Structures are given as C-alpha cells and as structure tokens.
XYZ file of C-alpha atoms in Angstrom:
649
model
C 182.103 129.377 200.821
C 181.713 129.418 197.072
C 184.112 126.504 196.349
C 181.629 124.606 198.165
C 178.416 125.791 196.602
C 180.008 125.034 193.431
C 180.848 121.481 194.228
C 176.735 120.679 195.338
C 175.411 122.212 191.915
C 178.260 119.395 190.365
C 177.061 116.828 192.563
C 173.231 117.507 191.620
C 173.628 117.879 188.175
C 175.538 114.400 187.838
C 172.252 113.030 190.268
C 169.917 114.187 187.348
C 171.976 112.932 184.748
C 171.619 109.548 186.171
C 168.137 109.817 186.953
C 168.044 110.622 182.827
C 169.262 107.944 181.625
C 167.362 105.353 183.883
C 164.370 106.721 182.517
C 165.573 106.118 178.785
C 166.532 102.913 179.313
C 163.336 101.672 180.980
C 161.626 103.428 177.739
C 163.724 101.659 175.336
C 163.376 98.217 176.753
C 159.549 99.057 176.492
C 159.746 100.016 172.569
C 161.915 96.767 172.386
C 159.822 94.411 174.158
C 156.331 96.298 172.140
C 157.977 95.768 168.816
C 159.281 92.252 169.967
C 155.881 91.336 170.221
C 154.271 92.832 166.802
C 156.880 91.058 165.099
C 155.913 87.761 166.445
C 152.556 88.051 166.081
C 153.339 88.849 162.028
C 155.604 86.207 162.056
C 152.652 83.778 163.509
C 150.484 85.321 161.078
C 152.769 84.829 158.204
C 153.223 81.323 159.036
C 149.516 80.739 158.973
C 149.061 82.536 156.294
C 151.853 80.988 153.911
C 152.093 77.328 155.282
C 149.243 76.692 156.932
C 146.827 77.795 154.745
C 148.860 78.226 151.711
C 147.192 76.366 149.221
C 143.792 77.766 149.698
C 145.511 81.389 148.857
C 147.426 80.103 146.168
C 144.270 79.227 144.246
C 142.385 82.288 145.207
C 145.793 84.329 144.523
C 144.856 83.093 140.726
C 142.009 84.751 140.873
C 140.011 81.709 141.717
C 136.573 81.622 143.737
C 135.120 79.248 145.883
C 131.665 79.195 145.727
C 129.112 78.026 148.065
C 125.820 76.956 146.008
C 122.410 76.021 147.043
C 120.575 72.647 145.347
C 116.965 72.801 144.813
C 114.927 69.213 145.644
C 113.575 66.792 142.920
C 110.032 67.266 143.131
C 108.473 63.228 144.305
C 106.337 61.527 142.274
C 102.562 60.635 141.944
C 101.462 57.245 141.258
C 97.802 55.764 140.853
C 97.020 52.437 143.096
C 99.015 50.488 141.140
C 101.902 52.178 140.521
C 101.647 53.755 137.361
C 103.014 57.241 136.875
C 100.463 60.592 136.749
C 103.322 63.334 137.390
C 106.858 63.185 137.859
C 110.011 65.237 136.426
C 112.094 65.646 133.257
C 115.325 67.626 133.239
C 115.644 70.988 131.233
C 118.546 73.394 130.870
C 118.579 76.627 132.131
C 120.694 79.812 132.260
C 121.307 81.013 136.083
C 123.448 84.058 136.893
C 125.618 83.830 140.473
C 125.384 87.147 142.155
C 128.838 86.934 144.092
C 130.860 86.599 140.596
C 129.149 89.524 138.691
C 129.867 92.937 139.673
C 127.754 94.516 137.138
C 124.029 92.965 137.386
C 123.270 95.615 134.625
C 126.165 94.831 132.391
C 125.604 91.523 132.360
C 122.102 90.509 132.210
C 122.092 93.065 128.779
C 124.582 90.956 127.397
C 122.819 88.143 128.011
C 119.601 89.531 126.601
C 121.348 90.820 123.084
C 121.753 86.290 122.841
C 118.565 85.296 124.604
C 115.070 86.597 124.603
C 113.960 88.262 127.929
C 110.336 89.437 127.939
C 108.564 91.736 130.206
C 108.011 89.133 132.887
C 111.763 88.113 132.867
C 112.931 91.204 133.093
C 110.453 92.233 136.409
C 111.284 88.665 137.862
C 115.185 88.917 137.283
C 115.196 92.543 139.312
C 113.048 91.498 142.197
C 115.502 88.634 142.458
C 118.089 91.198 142.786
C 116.337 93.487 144.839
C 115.337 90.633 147.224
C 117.400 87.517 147.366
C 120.453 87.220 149.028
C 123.713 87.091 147.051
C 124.175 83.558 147.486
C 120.884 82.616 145.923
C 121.015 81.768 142.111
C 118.940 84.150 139.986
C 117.180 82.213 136.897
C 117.609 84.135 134.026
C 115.804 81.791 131.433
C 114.328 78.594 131.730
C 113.527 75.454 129.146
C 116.836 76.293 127.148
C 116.955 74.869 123.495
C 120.402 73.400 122.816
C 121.396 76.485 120.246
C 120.744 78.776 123.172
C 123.055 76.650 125.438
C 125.760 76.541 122.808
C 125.790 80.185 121.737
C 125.695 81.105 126.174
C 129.164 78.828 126.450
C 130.307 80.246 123.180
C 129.990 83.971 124.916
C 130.515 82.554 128.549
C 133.730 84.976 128.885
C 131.433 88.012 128.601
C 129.013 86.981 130.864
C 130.871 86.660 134.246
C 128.607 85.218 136.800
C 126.470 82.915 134.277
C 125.999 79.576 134.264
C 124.419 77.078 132.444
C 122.355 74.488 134.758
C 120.361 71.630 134.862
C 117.007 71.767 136.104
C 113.688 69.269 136.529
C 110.353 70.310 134.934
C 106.958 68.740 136.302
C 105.550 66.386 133.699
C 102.223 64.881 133.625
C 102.124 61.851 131.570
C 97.821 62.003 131.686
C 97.457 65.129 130.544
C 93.807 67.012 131.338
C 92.547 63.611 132.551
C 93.908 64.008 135.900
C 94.368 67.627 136.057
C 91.299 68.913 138.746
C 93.121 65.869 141.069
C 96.643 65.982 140.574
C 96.670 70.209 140.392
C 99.514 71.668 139.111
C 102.897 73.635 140.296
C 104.051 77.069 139.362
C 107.075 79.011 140.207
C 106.864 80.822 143.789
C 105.343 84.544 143.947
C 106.638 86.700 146.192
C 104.544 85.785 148.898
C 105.860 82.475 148.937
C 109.303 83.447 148.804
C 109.001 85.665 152.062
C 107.795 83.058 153.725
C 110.410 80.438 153.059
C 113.452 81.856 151.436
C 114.427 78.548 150.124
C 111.830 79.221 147.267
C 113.844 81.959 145.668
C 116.211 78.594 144.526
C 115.949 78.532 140.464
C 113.841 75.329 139.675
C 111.908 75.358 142.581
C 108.330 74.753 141.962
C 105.249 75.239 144.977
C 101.531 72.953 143.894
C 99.172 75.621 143.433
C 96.384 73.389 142.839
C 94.870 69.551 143.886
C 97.101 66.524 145.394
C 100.200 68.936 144.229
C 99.029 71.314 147.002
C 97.807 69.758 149.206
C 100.741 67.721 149.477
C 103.588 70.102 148.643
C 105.668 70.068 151.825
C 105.501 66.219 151.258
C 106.620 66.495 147.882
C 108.640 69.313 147.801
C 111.734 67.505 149.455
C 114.604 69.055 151.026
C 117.505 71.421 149.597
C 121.463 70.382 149.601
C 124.520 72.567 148.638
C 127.622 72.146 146.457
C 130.895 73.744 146.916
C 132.885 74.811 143.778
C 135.753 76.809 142.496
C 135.055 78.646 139.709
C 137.260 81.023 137.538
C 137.239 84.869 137.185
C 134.280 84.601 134.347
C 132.356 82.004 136.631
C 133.603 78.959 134.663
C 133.651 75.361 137.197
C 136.909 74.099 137.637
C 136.173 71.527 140.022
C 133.987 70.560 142.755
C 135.472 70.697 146.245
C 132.352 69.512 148.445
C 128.653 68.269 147.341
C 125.594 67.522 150.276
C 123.095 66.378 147.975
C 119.322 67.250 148.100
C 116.736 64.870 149.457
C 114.145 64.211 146.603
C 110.377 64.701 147.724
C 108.214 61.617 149.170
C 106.486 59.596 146.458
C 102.812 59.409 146.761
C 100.697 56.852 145.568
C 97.190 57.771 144.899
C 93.911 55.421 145.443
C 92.705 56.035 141.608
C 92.967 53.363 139.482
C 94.451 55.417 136.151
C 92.780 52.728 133.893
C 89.064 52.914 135.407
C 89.522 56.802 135.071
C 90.131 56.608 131.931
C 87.274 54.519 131.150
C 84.750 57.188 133.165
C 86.056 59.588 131.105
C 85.536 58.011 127.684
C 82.025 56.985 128.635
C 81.474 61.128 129.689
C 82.541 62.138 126.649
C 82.206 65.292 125.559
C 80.059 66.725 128.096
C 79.770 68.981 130.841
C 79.532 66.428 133.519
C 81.478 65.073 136.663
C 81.703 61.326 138.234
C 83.002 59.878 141.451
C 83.656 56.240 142.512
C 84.361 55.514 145.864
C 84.716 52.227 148.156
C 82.054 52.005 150.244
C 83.939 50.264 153.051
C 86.993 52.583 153.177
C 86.250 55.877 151.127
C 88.988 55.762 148.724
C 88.195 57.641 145.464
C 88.547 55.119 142.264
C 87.594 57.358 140.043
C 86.885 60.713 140.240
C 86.146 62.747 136.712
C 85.099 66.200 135.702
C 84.647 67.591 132.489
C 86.066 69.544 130.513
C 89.476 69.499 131.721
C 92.785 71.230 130.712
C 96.199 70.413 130.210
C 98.209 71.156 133.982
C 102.172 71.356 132.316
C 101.034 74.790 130.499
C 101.578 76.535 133.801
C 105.039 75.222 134.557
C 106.005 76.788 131.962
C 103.841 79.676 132.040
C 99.930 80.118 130.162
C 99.535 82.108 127.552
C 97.489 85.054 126.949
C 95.766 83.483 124.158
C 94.985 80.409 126.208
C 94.023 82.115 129.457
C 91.413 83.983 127.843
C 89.988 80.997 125.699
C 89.671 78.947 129.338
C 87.861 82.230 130.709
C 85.782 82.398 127.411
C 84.415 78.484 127.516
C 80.915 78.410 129.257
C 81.772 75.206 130.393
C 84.827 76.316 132.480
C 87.258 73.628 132.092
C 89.131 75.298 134.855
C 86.833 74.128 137.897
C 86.830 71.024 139.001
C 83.305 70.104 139.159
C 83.525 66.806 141.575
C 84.418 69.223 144.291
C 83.864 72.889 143.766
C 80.521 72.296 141.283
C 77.425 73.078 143.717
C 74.099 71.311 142.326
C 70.421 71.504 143.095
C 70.244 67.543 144.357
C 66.973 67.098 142.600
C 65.151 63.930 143.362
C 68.668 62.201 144.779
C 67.869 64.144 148.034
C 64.416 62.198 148.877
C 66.200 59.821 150.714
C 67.776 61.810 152.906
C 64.636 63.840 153.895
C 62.703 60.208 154.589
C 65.902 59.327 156.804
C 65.469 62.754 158.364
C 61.799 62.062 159.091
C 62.570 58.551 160.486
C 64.870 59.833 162.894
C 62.604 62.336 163.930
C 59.980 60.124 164.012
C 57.522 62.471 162.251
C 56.530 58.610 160.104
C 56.940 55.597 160.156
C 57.683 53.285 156.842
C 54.051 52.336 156.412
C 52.345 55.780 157.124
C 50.951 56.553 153.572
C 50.415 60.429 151.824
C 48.039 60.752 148.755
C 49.063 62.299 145.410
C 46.678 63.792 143.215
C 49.722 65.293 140.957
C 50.056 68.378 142.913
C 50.466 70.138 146.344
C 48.463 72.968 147.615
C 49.983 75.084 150.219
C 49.255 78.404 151.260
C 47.647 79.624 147.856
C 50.312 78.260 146.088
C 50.222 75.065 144.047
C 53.512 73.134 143.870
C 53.337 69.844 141.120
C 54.260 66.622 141.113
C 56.670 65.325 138.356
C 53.894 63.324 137.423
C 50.736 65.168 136.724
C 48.000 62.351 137.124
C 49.802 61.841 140.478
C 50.725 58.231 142.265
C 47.509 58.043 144.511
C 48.066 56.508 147.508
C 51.909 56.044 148.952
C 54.023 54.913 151.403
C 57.693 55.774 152.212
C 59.080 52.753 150.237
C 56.731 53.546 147.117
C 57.247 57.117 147.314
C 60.724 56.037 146.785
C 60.795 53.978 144.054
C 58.197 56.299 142.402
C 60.358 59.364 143.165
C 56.951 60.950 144.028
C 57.343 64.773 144.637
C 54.333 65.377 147.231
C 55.159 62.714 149.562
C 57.928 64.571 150.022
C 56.522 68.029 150.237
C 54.479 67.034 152.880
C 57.292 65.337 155.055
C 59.479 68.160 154.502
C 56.897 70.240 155.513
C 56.151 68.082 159.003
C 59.588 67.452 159.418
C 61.202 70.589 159.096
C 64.418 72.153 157.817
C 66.260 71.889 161.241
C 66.058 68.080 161.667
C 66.865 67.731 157.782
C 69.966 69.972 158.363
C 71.405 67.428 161.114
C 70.601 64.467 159.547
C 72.112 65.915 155.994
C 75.261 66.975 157.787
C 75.588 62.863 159.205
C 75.321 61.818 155.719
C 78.178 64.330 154.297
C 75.746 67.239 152.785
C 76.063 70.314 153.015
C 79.639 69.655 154.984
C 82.877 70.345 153.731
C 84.531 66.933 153.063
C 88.574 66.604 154.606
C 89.309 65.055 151.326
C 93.303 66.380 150.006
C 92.356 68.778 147.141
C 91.667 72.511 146.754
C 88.719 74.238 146.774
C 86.083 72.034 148.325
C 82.944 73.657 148.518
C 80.699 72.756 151.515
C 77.600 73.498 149.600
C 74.020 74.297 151.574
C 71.667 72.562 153.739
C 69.655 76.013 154.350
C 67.630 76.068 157.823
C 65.380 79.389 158.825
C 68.039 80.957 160.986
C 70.412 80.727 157.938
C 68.263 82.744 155.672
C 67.071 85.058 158.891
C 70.604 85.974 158.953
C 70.523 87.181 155.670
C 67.699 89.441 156.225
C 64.843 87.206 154.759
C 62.493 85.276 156.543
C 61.905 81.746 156.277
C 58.547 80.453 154.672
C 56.998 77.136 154.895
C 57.561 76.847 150.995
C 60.864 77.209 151.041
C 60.727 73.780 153.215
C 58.649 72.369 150.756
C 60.500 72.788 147.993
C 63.596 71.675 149.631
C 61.977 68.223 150.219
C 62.780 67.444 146.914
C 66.124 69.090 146.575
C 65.639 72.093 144.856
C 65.530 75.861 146.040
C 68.384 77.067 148.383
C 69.523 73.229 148.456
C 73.424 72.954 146.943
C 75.708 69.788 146.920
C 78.902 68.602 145.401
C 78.901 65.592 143.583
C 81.436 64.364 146.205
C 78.849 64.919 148.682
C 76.522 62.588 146.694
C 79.256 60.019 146.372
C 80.160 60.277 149.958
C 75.925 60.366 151.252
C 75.603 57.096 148.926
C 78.481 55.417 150.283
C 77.421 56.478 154.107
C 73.795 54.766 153.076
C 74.818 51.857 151.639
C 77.373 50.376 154.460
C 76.296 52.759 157.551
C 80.065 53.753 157.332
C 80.776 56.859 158.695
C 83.590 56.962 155.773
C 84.906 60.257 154.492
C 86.763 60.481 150.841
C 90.041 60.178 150.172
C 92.820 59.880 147.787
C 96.188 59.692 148.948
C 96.705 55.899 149.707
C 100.214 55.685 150.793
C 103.614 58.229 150.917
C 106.887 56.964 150.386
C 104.911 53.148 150.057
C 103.357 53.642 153.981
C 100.172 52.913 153.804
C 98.045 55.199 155.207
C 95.461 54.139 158.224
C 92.583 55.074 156.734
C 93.083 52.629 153.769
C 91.730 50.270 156.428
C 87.961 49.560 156.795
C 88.211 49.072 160.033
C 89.273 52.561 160.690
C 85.576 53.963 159.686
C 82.892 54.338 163.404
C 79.484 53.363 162.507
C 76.713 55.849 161.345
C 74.993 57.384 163.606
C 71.504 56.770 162.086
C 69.974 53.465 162.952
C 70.582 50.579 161.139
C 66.969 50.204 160.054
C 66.285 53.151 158.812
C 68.956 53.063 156.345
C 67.433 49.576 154.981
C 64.283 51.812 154.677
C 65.819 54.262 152.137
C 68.078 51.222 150.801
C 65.422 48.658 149.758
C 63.690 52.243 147.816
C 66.758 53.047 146.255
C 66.758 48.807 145.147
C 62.965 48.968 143.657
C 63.794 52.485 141.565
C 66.287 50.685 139.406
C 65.254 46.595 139.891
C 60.922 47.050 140.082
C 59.645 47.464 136.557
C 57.992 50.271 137.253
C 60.923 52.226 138.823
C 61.926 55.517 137.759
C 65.291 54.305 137.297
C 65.286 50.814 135.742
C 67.407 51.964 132.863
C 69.982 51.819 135.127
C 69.389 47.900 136.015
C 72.132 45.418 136.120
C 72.600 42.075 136.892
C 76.985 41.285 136.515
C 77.129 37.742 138.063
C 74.297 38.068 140.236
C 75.494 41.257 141.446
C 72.752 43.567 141.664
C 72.494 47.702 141.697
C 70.216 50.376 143.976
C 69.986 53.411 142.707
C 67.939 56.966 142.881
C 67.611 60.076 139.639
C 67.196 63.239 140.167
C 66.418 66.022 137.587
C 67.307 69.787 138.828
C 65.649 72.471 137.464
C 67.428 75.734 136.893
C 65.214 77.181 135.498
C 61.742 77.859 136.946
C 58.638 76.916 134.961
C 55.353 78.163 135.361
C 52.118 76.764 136.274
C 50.829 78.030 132.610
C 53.658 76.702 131.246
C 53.099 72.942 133.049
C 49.388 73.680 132.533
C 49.641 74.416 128.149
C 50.859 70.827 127.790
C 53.572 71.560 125.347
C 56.533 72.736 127.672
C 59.567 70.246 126.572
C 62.541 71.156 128.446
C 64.629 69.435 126.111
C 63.970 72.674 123.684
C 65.303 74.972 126.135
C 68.882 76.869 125.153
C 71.286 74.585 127.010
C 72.536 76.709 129.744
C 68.432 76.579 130.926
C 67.832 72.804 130.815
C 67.922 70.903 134.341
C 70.650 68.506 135.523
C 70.736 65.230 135.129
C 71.573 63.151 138.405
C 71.978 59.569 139.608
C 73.502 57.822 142.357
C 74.133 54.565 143.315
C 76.120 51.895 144.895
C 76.280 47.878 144.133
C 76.559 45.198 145.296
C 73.573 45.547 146.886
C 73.510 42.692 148.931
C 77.361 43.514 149.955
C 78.110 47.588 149.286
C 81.623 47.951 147.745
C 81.453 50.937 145.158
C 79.385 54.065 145.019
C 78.677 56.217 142.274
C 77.390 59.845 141.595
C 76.887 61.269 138.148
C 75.874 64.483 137.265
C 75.456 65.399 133.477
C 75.136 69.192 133.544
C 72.029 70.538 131.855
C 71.300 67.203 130.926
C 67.545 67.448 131.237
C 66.162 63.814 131.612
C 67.995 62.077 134.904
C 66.601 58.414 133.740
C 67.469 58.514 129.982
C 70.864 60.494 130.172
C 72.616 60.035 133.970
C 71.208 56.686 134.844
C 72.453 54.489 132.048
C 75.897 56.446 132.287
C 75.862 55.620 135.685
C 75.413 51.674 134.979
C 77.927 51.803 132.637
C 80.219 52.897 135.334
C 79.088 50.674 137.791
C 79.576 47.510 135.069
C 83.258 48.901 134.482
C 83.968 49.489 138.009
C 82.892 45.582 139.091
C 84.526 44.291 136.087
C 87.903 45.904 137.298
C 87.201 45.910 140.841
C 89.588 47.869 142.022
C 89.206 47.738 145.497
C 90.030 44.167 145.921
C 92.876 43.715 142.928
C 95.979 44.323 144.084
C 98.029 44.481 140.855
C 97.080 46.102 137.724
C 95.110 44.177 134.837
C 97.715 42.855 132.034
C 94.445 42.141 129.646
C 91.174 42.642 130.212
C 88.430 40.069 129.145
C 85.603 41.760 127.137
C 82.527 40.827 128.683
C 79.028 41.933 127.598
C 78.481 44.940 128.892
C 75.025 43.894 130.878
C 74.009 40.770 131.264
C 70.708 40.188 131.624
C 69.928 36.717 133.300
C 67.055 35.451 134.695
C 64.653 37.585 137.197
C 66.874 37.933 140.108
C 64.547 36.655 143.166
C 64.257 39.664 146.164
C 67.251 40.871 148.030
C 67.976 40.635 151.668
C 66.840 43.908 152.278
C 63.238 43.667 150.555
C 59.628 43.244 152.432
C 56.503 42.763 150.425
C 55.107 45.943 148.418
C-alpha cells in the first residue's frame, strides 16, 4: 500500500515538471519574438536615419541650421498719367535678429546696442516683437544702416548669434510736399495692424497711413515669399537651399498730370490756398493742390520731435489737405445752386425779376447787399452775373432750405465724394430738422443767409470742383484719381460711364449762360477772370466768405476795409469755373484762404489755371509734352460774338 502511494506522488511530480517547462518555453519564445521586433524596428530606424536621410544630419550634426525665412513684398509704384514716377522704393540696409538662432534675446540685443544706437522707441519696439511675434518672424533691430555700422556688425557678427545684416526697400517720393495730401504716406505697422494681419510684423514692411498710399495699400502692398537657408552656429548664411520669391505690389498710375501740378502750385505760391482741376466729361482729377504742404519720406523714417511740433505750431497747418478735408463758407459760388434749386422747385422762373435797394429787411433785421446802392431791378440771369445778394435772400427765403438740400446733394455739396483719399469731409447743406436736432430751432434768417452761402453752409473745394463740373456737362461725374492698376484701365476713365444729371437740361443753361456773363459781360463781377485761348472761352462765378461778422455800424461808418483786418479774420477768396464753354472739358475751383477780395485775388489765379490747363490739355494728350511752346499767357482777340448758350439781356 505505500509502495504504491509513493509511485503516484513520482508520477505527479514529473506531470508538473513538464507542465513547467512548457510554460517557460512559451515565455521565452515571447521575449524572443518582442525583442525580435524592437530590434528591427531600430534597425529600420537606423537605416532611415543614416542612409536615407544622412546628409541632412550630417550638416545639422555640424552644428548647422536650416532656416525657414519670411520675404516682405516690394511696395508698387505710383505714376502720374503719363508715366512719370511720384513714389516708388530705394533699398537700405538693415540689422535683423532671427529668434530661432539666439538663445539669449537679452544677451544679444546689449551687444548689439554697445555698436549701434538703440533709443527709447527701439528698445519698446524690439521687446513687443519678442513678446508678440512668433519665432520665425525677423525682429528689426535698426533700420537705414550707414555702411560703418554694417562693417563694424560683420566685424562682431560672432558675438551676435542670431543677427543678420539685410536688405530692405524704403518708400521714396521723388515730388516731395507737392504731392504729399494725394499720394499720403506709409509708416511702419502699430500693433493694431499687426494683430490683424501677422504678416506685418515682417521687418520692412510698410502699411499707407495716408492718401492714394491708403487707400490703395492692399493693392500696393503685394504679397510675401520665403527663403530657405542654412546658416552656421553664429547665424552666418552658408548657402541657400530653397527661395519662393515675393510678388511686388500692383503699379498704379494716377490721372494727375505731374507737370500741370506743378504749374498750379507755382502760380499758388506761397499761400494758404487749395486748387482742383477736373475733366468735366469723366471726373478725373488733373490737378489737385493744397497749400502748404510737407515733405511725406520724414515718416518712413520716423518725424521728429522738433518737426512734429513746428507742423502743429504753423497756423496754416500744412498737415491737412485742404482740397478735401478744408470746409469753406461757399460765399457767392453757391448762388447758382440756390437759383437751380428754385427752378426745380419752380418757386421762379428765369424772367421773374426781385428789386434791390442794397439791402434786405426781414423780421427787424436788415441783411445788405454787397453792393450798397443796390442793382435795382433783376432777373435770375442778371442777378447772376451781378452776384446780387438780395435776389438771393429772397429766393432762399421762398424756396426753402429743404429743396436747396436735395438739389445741393445732386450737384455733389454737402455729400461725401467716393474719391480714393483719406479724410474727405462731407461738409453741410444745413436744413431745419438738422439744427432741431441739435436743440436749436430753425429761423427764417438762417435761410436767408444761406442763399448766399454763408452761415451754417460748409463745402470742400472738391465739392466746388465736382458741382462745377456736374453744371457745366449735366454729368453726373464723381472725382477720381486712380486711372489704371497694373496698366488696366479703369472703367470710369470712360465718359460714357457717367448717367445724366438729374436736373433738367435747361435749367442748367440758366445758371450756365450767368456764370458766362460774370466773367465775359463788361460789367461782370468776374471779368478779371476773362479769356479768350483760340476762341476758347471761360464761365465763371466769385465768391467772398466772410469769417468774420461785420456790423451794420461798421458797413454803415463807411471806412470798414477788410483788407486791414489781422489775417486769420479776412474772408476767403473763391472762384470757380469751367471752359470751354461752348464744349465743357476742365473745371476749376480755387480758394485763396483769407484772401479777402474773390475778383482781384481768386479769379485771375483761377484764369491762369484755366490758360495752363488748355495749353497742356491733359485730358486729350496721351503722351507727355517733350517742350512746351510759350504762348502769351491771354490772348485777347477780337470781341468774341455770343455763345450758344446766351439769350438777349
């Protein structure tokens, strides 16, 4: 019995043995067949690693880097009409620092500093930079090097890991201030800008803060590339591995003839003043001048202290540009809108006639006529030509400052014009719910004395320009100035773009055949303004602004000059016109600020423009003038005989 209890615990022991070592060898095939497979997939990753991609390892095992950098656009050009350059770009060095390749922002940028000025402003613009831009972005440590400061960075380059020396564009405007309220201006990027588009952190980038540069700056600004490079440990290029490059900006060609600018502005002069020519049949600006100006390349570069405050000192403030953001009591040039206001309202007709004594009682108050022994007896063309001040009181009175308002706003008053600069003003065309809303009410004087362009009444010289233009063709044209981009002209070059006026055709040969007898009758308030270039003939209106409010004891004394006023107090001098009359191409509005007598001071500066403007004649010249033939500068011929659009007086 116990031999053969023995012989079972043999027999089961030898049972578990087995069972042992099936188990271990199941477990060791399992280690085998796991570490099998990591040492295959090392193997595959050592043969990527060492043949396949060998050679990019071997250069970075040299402590190489390949670096990915971003390429910031040329800025496109601006042309005038015929080509000739107003802005376009000049390279500059400049010192940029690669955020990737420095490890010590700190280190580095004090280096640099001990070799290269860094002001207050560099210093706040460098950390934001760092604070804010990804580490791919360049960071501009100095701009406009000088060649020492080039040569003593390479000199040191070892020290400075992470900077670079690059070359960059700056904006250059080859006419100076003479351009500078059109063309604008660009300036680095602020912060805002840069949040909004991150491209704009690029070093060299520039944004238009100001005219056609704004306006136009996604059209200019172009698009960015990249370059691919592997530089050593210190940052130094070794050679360039890939290159996309950037897409320059769009050209622009402008409708300003450069040459006819610069003859506006040499007949301005030195005063406070602004002119516009347009083309009556498309609205294209020819000309378009405001003085003083200022030079636009100081802010690339950034404007002084000093200078900032002697542009904020100057009464004159060069900084505005007057042709669009200057807002003007229209004066006299307004009287033909009101009578086109009144015609369509049918409140007269051409021949219904309003007496003048010199003055205008109204409510207990007396309001005067420019001339104080009055013009008797007038209808709407004489009242015109005269520029008589109580024919129009009384049809602004019957008329009233709602109809004026929506016949104003047909003929580009009081309207903000969709022309491509900054700032445009819309000016005022005030109506009774307009000053209601302001908590005043509306009195029948203030109509009055709107009927001859004064109280709450503002305009833009523009608006003049573009109201002449609208009269003389019945155009409904608006200004403009860019002509083409990249050499496509654009559609509204094309007369035939412009709908008609809505204000009938007769009415406007009402206000047009007054406008012709205030500059061609010889007893028109404007005849120093009278022409006659090969036949060509000119129809004009003044307009004197008072700022300035005189009394009735001053009128009254007979020894009130205006002309002895302190300058800032003296009225504006206005004119407007357009020529030829018989077939409208140009109009013109000058305003000479504070420059008291409209028909000795604007209206011969206006003729002078008119004579240089259909002596070039821009509009219909398709290249630019080689020489110019000196012609005298009015010719007088014989009487010219009536126009097509004159009656009988």
């Amino acid at each position: 019995m116990k031999k053969k209890k023995s012989f079972n615990a043999s027999k089961q022991l030898q049972q578990e043995a087995q069972s042992s070592r099936r188990v271990f060898t199941r477990r060791a095939l399992l280690l085998i067949a796991t570490q099998t497979g990591i040492l295959s997939l090392l193997a595959s990753r050592l043969y990527k690693l060492q043949i396949t991609d060998g050679d990019k390892y071997i250069k970075m095992a040299k402590s190489n880097l390949i670096s990915k950098r971003l390429l910031a656009p040329p800025r496109g050009s601006i042309h005038d009409r015929y080509g000739d350059v107003v802005a376009n770009n000049k390279i500059n060095w400049r010192a940029l620092l690669i955020p990737e390749e420095a490890s010590d922002f700190s280190d580095v940028i004090e280096r640099f500093s001990q070799l290269i000025t860094l002001d207050e402003h560099d210093y706040a613009r460098i950390q934001w930079a760092i604070d804010h831009q990804r580490r791919f972005i360049p960071i501009m440590l100095k701009d406009f090097l000088s060649w020492d400061e080039m040569a003593l960075i390479e000199v040191n380059s070892p020290t400075l890991p992470g900077v670079i020396i690059d070359t960059g564009t700056k904006r250059v405007y080859q006419t100076g201030p003479l351009l500078a309220h059109l063309v604008g201006y660009v300036a680095p990027p602020n912060e805002k800008d840069v949040a909004a588009n991150p491209i704009l952190a690029l070093p060299g980038i520039r944004v238009g803060r100001a005219g056609i540069e704004k306006t136009q700056d996604d059209v200019l600004r172009g698009t960015a590339g990249d370059v691919e490079v592997e530089v050593d440990s210190v940052g130094r290029i070794i050679t360039t591995l890939g290159r996309k490059e950037s897409i320059q900006g769009q050209d622009i060609q402008l409708t300003l003839d450069l040459q006819l600018q610069q003859e506006v502005n040499d007949l301005i002069g030195e005063e406070a003043a602004s002119a516009v020519v347009l083309n009556c049949q498309n609205g294209e600006v020819m000309a378009m001048v405001s003085t003083p100006s200022f030079d636009p390349s100081l802010f690339d570069s950034g404007v002084s202290h000093s200078q900032w405050k002697a542009w904020m000192s100057d009464e004159r403030n060069p900084l505005m540009s007057r042709t669009v953001a200057g807002l003007y009591p229209p004066g006299s040039t307004f009287k033909p809108a009101v009578a086109l206001s009144a015609l369509e309202a049918k409140i007269i007709t051409e021949n219904d006639r309003v007496n003048c004594p010199g003055y205008y009682d109204y409510g207990g108050t007396r309001f005067h006529c420019w001339n104080k022994y009055g013009h008797g007896s007038l209808n709407l063309h004489e009242a015109i030509k005269f520029s008589c001040d109580v024919y129009f009181y009384e049809v602004a009175r019957r008329t009233g400052m709602d109809a004026i308002h929506r016949t104003c706003q047909k003929l580009g008053l009081g309207v903000s014009l969709p022309i491509e600069l900054t700032h445009v003003k819309a000016g005022l065309i005030p109506t009774p719910s307009w000053r209601e809303k302001r908590g005043h009410h509306w009195n029948v004087g203030d109509t009055i004395v709107s009927g001859i362009g004064q109280g709450f009444v503002q305009v833009s010289p523009l608006q003049l320009a573009t109201y002449t233009a609208r009269m003389a063709t019945g155009k409904n044209i608006n200004p403009h100035l860019v002509r083409a981009r990249d050499n496509v002209i654009t559609p509204e070059a094309n007369p035939d773009f412009w709908p008609q006026l809505d204000i009938k055709p007769e009415f406007l040969k009402m206000a047009r055949f007054g406008m012709y007898a205030v500059v061609n009758d010889a007893t028109g308030s404007g005849k120093k303004a009278k022409i006659n270039y090969n036949g060509m003939l000119l129809a004009g209106k003044t307009g004197t602004a008072q700022v300035k409010r005189v009394s009735r004891a001053m009128r009254e004394s007979g020894r009130f000059n205006s002309a002895n006023l302190p300058w800032k107090y003296r009225p504006h001098a206005l004119f407007i016109c357009f020529a030829p009359y018989d077939n409208p191409q140009y109009a013109i509005s000058v305003i000479v600020e504070h420059g008291n007598a409209a028909a000795s001071v604007a209206a011969p500066l206006a003729r002078d423009i008119m004579l240089k403007t259909l002596r070039r004649d821009p509009a219909n010249k398709q290249q630019r003038d080689v020489t110019e033939q000196k012609k005298p500068e009015d010719q007088e011929q014989q009487q010219p005989q009536p126009p097509k659009d004159s009656q009988d007086e």
